Amino acid sequence: VGNPHNIVINEETGYAYLVGSTRSGSGYRVCSGGLHIVDIREPLTPVFSTCYGGDGYTHDAQCVIYHGPDVRYHDHEICFAYNENTLTVVDVTNKNSIVMLSRTPYQDVSYSHQGWLTEDHAYA
């Protein structure tokens, strides 16, 4: 990975999520510009885990151990991906089987730069 737009770190799990990544000088979008997932539990030896580019380019994200109102996903690692024109929610708990939980287009917005969850994880 040459140029990620941002690096999102979930300190609870020890994973980094590089978003909006391109390969240096090529313009090629790594992981379709989506979540490029790296295990950083051993910070001196980071290890590529997997990609998730199921909704294309992610401009920013927040990845948390979820404790919001939907009890089906309590204690799951959930990423809220802010994808220019959608909010895409992805369960990344099992890095070998990442699941898109929802994809919501923004109404009357041409570009969304980022977002953040409320403290109770009820709203993004």
XYZ file of N, CA and C in Angstrom:
372
model
N 0.865 -1.179 0.000
C 0.000 0.000 0.000
C 0.897 1.222 0.000
N 0.587 2.134 -0.885
C 1.404 3.324 -0.963
C 0.804 4.519 -0.282
N -0.467 4.813 -0.584
C -1.063 6.058 -0.118
C -2.465 5.852 0.427
N -2.607 5.496 1.695
C -3.960 5.456 2.245
C -4.433 6.885 2.541
N -5.729 7.118 2.356
C -6.282 8.418 2.732
C -6.264 8.563 4.247
N -6.584 7.473 4.946
C -6.650 7.523 6.403
C -6.324 6.144 6.954
N -5.929 6.115 8.217
C -5.703 4.857 8.928
C -6.564 4.890 10.171
N -7.470 3.931 10.257
C -8.397 3.810 11.375
C -7.902 2.657 12.239
N -7.756 2.882 13.542
C -7.252 1.820 14.427
C -8.300 1.507 15.482
N -8.604 0.222 15.615
C -9.449 -0.233 16.707
C -8.500 -0.746 17.786
N -8.279 0.064 18.797
C -7.326 -0.288 19.854
C -7.786 -1.495 20.659
N -9.097 -1.744 20.691
C -9.607 -2.896 21.443
C -9.241 -4.219 20.798
N -9.144 -4.246 19.460
C -8.876 -5.509 18.775
C -7.459 -5.615 18.234
N -6.785 -4.477 18.080
C -5.434 -4.509 17.531
C -5.391 -4.608 16.019
N -6.422 -4.091 15.371
C -6.442 -4.078 13.910
C -6.450 -2.644 13.405
N -5.732 -2.443 12.308
C -5.721 -1.161 11.609
C -6.479 -1.345 10.304
N -7.191 -0.315 9.923
C -7.983 -0.311 8.698
C -7.514 0.866 7.857
N -6.780 0.569 6.791
C -6.328 1.607 5.870
C -7.456 1.814 4.876
N -7.857 3.051 4.679
C -8.987 3.326 3.792
C -8.575 4.293 2.691
N -9.239 4.158 1.549
C -8.939 5.026 0.419
C -7.538 4.834 -0.110
N -7.043 3.608 -0.066
C -5.643 3.334 -0.413
C -5.420 3.186 -1.905
N -4.310 3.745 -2.358
C -3.847 3.530 -3.724
C -2.404 3.061 -3.669
N -1.996 2.369 -4.701
C -0.608 1.938 -4.812
C 0.210 3.124 -5.312
N 1.344 3.383 -4.696
C 2.175 4.554 -5.013
C 2.365 4.750 -6.507
N 2.014 5.948 -6.970
C 2.285 6.338 -8.345
C 1.416 5.706 -9.406
N 0.610 4.693 -9.056
C -0.125 3.966 -10.089
C -1.581 4.403 -10.212
N -2.141 4.949 -9.127
C -3.561 5.257 -9.125
C -4.423 4.029 -8.887
N -3.802 2.835 -8.825
C -4.532 1.593 -8.578
C -5.086 1.603 -7.157
N -6.381 1.373 -7.013
C -7.009 1.347 -5.691
C -6.833 -0.018 -5.046
N -6.118 -0.054 -3.945
C -5.905 -1.282 -3.175
C -7.217 -1.623 -2.475
N -7.641 -2.866 -2.544
C -8.894 -3.322 -1.917
C -10.082 -2.512 -2.434
N -10.038 -2.097 -3.678
C -11.058 -1.230 -4.294
C -11.201 0.090 -3.551
N -10.194 0.450 -2.784
C -10.243 1.677 -1.991
C -10.979 1.493 -0.675
N -11.402 0.258 -0.390
C -12.146 -0.035 0.845
C -11.225 -0.346 2.008
N -11.669 -1.229 2.881
C -10.932 -1.567 4.098
C -9.761 -2.501 3.783
N -8.555 -2.027 3.993
C -7.328 -2.823 3.873
C -6.943 -3.132 5.320
N -7.142 -4.372 5.745
C -7.089 -4.723 7.173
C -5.729 -5.310 7.529
N -5.126 -4.738 8.594
C -3.785 -5.135 9.025
C -3.820 -5.449 10.520
N -3.289 -6.608 10.869
C -3.160 -7.014 12.274
C -1.935 -6.302 12.848
N -2.163 -5.434 13.832
C -1.055 -4.693 14.450
C -0.902 -5.045 15.928
N -1.366 -6.244 16.302
C -1.216 -6.658 17.707
C 0.249 -6.785 18.091
N 1.106 -7.064 17.111
C 2.556 -7.006 17.293
C 3.017 -5.807 16.466
N 3.050 -4.616 17.053
C 3.261 -3.388 16.276
C 4.546 -3.338 15.456
N 5.567 -4.035 15.882
C 6.815 -4.016 15.118
C 6.788 -4.943 13.916
N 5.786 -5.826 13.880
C 5.650 -6.743 12.746
C 4.187 -6.808 12.297
N 3.676 -5.727 11.693
C 2.292 -5.746 11.218
C 2.112 -6.788 10.122
N 0.918 -7.388 10.091
C 0.637 -8.458 9.136
C -0.666 -8.143 8.401
N -0.610 -8.176 7.063
C -1.821 -8.006 6.272
C -2.789 -9.113 6.636
N -4.049 -8.755 6.883
C -5.073 -9.731 7.219
C -5.964 -10.033 6.020
N -6.657 -9.016 5.531
C -7.564 -9.205 4.397
C -8.036 -7.855 3.892
N -8.867 -7.897 2.878
C -9.473 -6.705 2.285
C -10.984 -6.804 2.371
N -11.615 -5.636 2.364
C -13.040 -5.574 2.101
C -13.294 -4.359 1.221
N -13.660 -4.605 -0.001
C -13.955 -3.538 -0.939
C -15.341 -3.684 -1.531
N -16.241 -4.347 -0.802
C -17.573 -4.655 -1.301
C -18.441 -3.458 -1.629
N -18.098 -2.286 -1.129
C -18.849 -1.084 -1.473
C -17.921 -0.023 -2.048
N -16.780 -0.466 -2.561
C -15.862 0.464 -3.213
C -15.125 1.365 -2.245
N -14.853 2.577 -2.707
C -13.997 3.523 -2.003
C -14.579 3.943 -0.654
N -13.770 3.826 0.384
C -14.114 4.304 1.724
C -13.230 5.495 2.031
N -13.862 6.613 2.339
C -13.107 7.837 2.614
C -12.654 7.898 4.073
N -13.486 7.393 4.968
C -13.152 7.372 6.384
C -13.983 6.271 7.027
N -13.642 5.893 8.246
C -14.372 4.825 8.927
C -14.179 4.954 10.428
N -15.019 4.243 11.139
C -14.856 4.056 12.579
C -15.169 2.594 12.853
N -14.245 1.891 13.490
C -14.410 0.472 13.788
C -14.410 0.296 15.295
N -15.450 -0.373 15.803
C -15.652 -0.471 17.247
C -16.106 -1.873 17.619
N -15.978 -2.194 18.894
C -16.697 -3.333 19.449
C -18.082 -2.779 19.777
N -19.069 -3.280 19.074
C -20.400 -2.684 19.086
C -21.167 -3.015 20.362
N -21.793 -1.962 20.926
C -22.655 -2.106 22.108
C -23.898 -1.248 21.958
N -24.370 -1.126 20.712
C -25.531 -0.293 20.430
C -26.845 -1.025 20.625
N -27.917 -0.456 20.078
C -29.255 -0.992 20.321
C -29.556 -2.330 19.639
N -28.833 -2.708 18.601
C -29.091 -3.980 17.924
C -28.293 -5.090 18.608
N -28.950 -5.791 19.521
C -28.264 -6.775 20.365
C -27.686 -7.949 19.582
N -28.137 -8.153 18.342
C -27.586 -9.248 17.528
C -26.092 -9.062 17.285
N -25.631 -7.819 17.357
C -24.234 -7.532 17.023
C -23.413 -7.064 18.222
N -23.961 -7.202 19.421
C -23.178 -6.860 20.607
C -21.899 -7.692 20.631
N -20.815 -7.055 20.982
C -19.495 -7.673 21.089
C -18.910 -8.098 19.740
N -19.508 -7.664 18.633
C -18.920 -7.871 17.315
C -18.078 -6.653 16.969
N -17.053 -6.865 16.163
C -16.292 -5.727 15.654
C -17.001 -5.231 14.395
N -17.508 -4.018 14.472
C -18.302 -3.433 13.397
C -17.590 -2.183 12.887
N -17.487 -2.066 11.559
C -16.926 -0.862 10.944
C -18.044 -0.071 10.286
N -18.056 1.205 10.578
C -18.971 2.151 9.951
C -18.135 2.891 8.919
N -18.372 2.565 7.653
C -17.558 3.089 6.553
C -18.291 4.237 5.869
N -17.633 5.372 5.816
C -18.193 6.576 5.202
C -17.639 6.652 3.781
N -18.499 6.313 2.824
C -18.075 6.037 1.459
C -18.544 7.094 0.467
N -18.219 8.317 0.695
C -18.572 9.424 -0.195
C -20.075 9.618 -0.320
N -20.814 8.593 -0.769
C -22.249 8.761 -0.955
C -23.087 7.721 -0.216
N -22.450 6.898 0.629
C -23.179 5.921 1.446
C -22.536 5.791 2.823
N -23.343 5.349 3.764
C -22.832 4.840 5.036
C -22.988 3.335 4.937
N -21.886 2.628 4.982
C -21.902 1.177 4.847
C -21.414 0.572 6.156
N -22.224 -0.320 6.719
C -21.912 -0.946 8.000
C -21.492 -2.382 7.730
N -20.305 -2.746 8.264
C -19.699 -4.029 7.941
C -19.285 -4.747 9.220
N -19.649 -6.026 9.325
C -19.210 -6.855 10.455
C -17.872 -7.473 10.064
N -16.805 -7.067 10.746
C -15.458 -7.549 10.448
C -14.933 -8.478 11.546
N -15.840 -8.985 12.370
C -15.439 -9.852 13.482
C -14.620 -11.032 12.990
N -15.139 -11.728 11.984
C -14.434 -12.856 11.380
C -13.759 -12.329 10.121
N -12.462 -12.141 10.178
C -11.728 -11.557 9.051
C -11.787 -12.437 7.807
N -12.130 -13.713 7.957
C -12.255 -14.620 6.811
C -13.660 -14.618 6.223
N -14.579 -13.930 6.870
C -15.965 -13.907 6.390
C -16.607 -12.572 6.758
N -16.159 -11.515 6.119
C -16.664 -10.175 6.387
C -18.032 -10.027 5.741
N -18.966 -9.396 6.479
C -20.345 -9.304 6.024
C -20.813 -7.852 6.030
N -21.352 -7.404 4.890
C -21.984 -6.086 4.842
C -23.345 -6.207 5.522
N -23.568 -5.405 6.552
C -24.838 -5.440 7.270
C -25.846 -4.460 6.687
N -25.355 -3.324 6.232
C -26.261 -2.357 5.606
C -25.478 -1.385 4.738
N -26.207 -0.823 3.807
C -25.651 0.194 2.908
C -26.734 1.231 2.713
N -26.522 2.430 3.232
C -27.529 3.479 3.184
C -26.999 4.675 2.405
N -27.609 4.967 1.252
C -27.185 6.157 0.511
C -27.575 7.425 1.266
N -26.750 8.434 1.148
C -27.075 9.739 1.722
C -28.060 10.429 0.797
N -29.074 11.039 1.354
C -30.045 11.790 0.567
C -29.582 13.237 0.427
N -29.641 13.765 -0.781
C -29.330 15.173 -1.047
C -27.932 15.583 -0.600
N -26.995 14.648 -0.685
C -25.603 14.939 -0.346
C -24.753 14.508 -1.539
N -23.841 15.353 -1.944
C -22.999 14.978 -3.068
C -21.710 14.307 -2.618
N -21.300 14.547 -1.378
C -20.065 13.941 -0.891
C -20.033 14.049 0.629
N -19.768 12.947 1.292
C -19.626 12.972 2.750
C -18.180 12.652 3.097
N -17.580 13.509 3.890
C -16.171 13.363 4.214
C -15.947 12.342 5.325
N -16.757 12.377 6.383
C -16.574 11.446 7.494
C -17.795 11.464 8.391
N -17.801 10.609 9.387
C -18.871 10.551 10.372
C -18.334 9.968 11.662
N -19.186 9.896 12.666
C -18.768 9.363 13.957
C -19.990 8.829 14.683
N -19.805 7.786 15.466
C -20.889 7.214 16.258
C -21.122 8.029 17.532
N -22.381 8.027 17.968
C -22.641 8.569 19.298
C -22.035 7.616 20.315
N -21.836 8.092 21.516
C -21.181 7.288 22.545
C -21.899 5.971 22.811
N -23.244 5.981 22.698
C -24.035 4.762 22.942
C -24.189 3.877 21.697
N -23.513 4.256 20.614
C -23.535 3.531 19.329
C -24.925 3.474 18.704
N -25.834 4.343 19.109
C -27.190 4.344 18.574
C -27.285 5.056 17.233
N -26.410 6.041 17.004
C -26.478 6.841 15.783
C -25.087 7.082 15.220
N -25.052 7.137 13.890
C -23.802 7.500 13.218
C -23.998 8.850 12.560
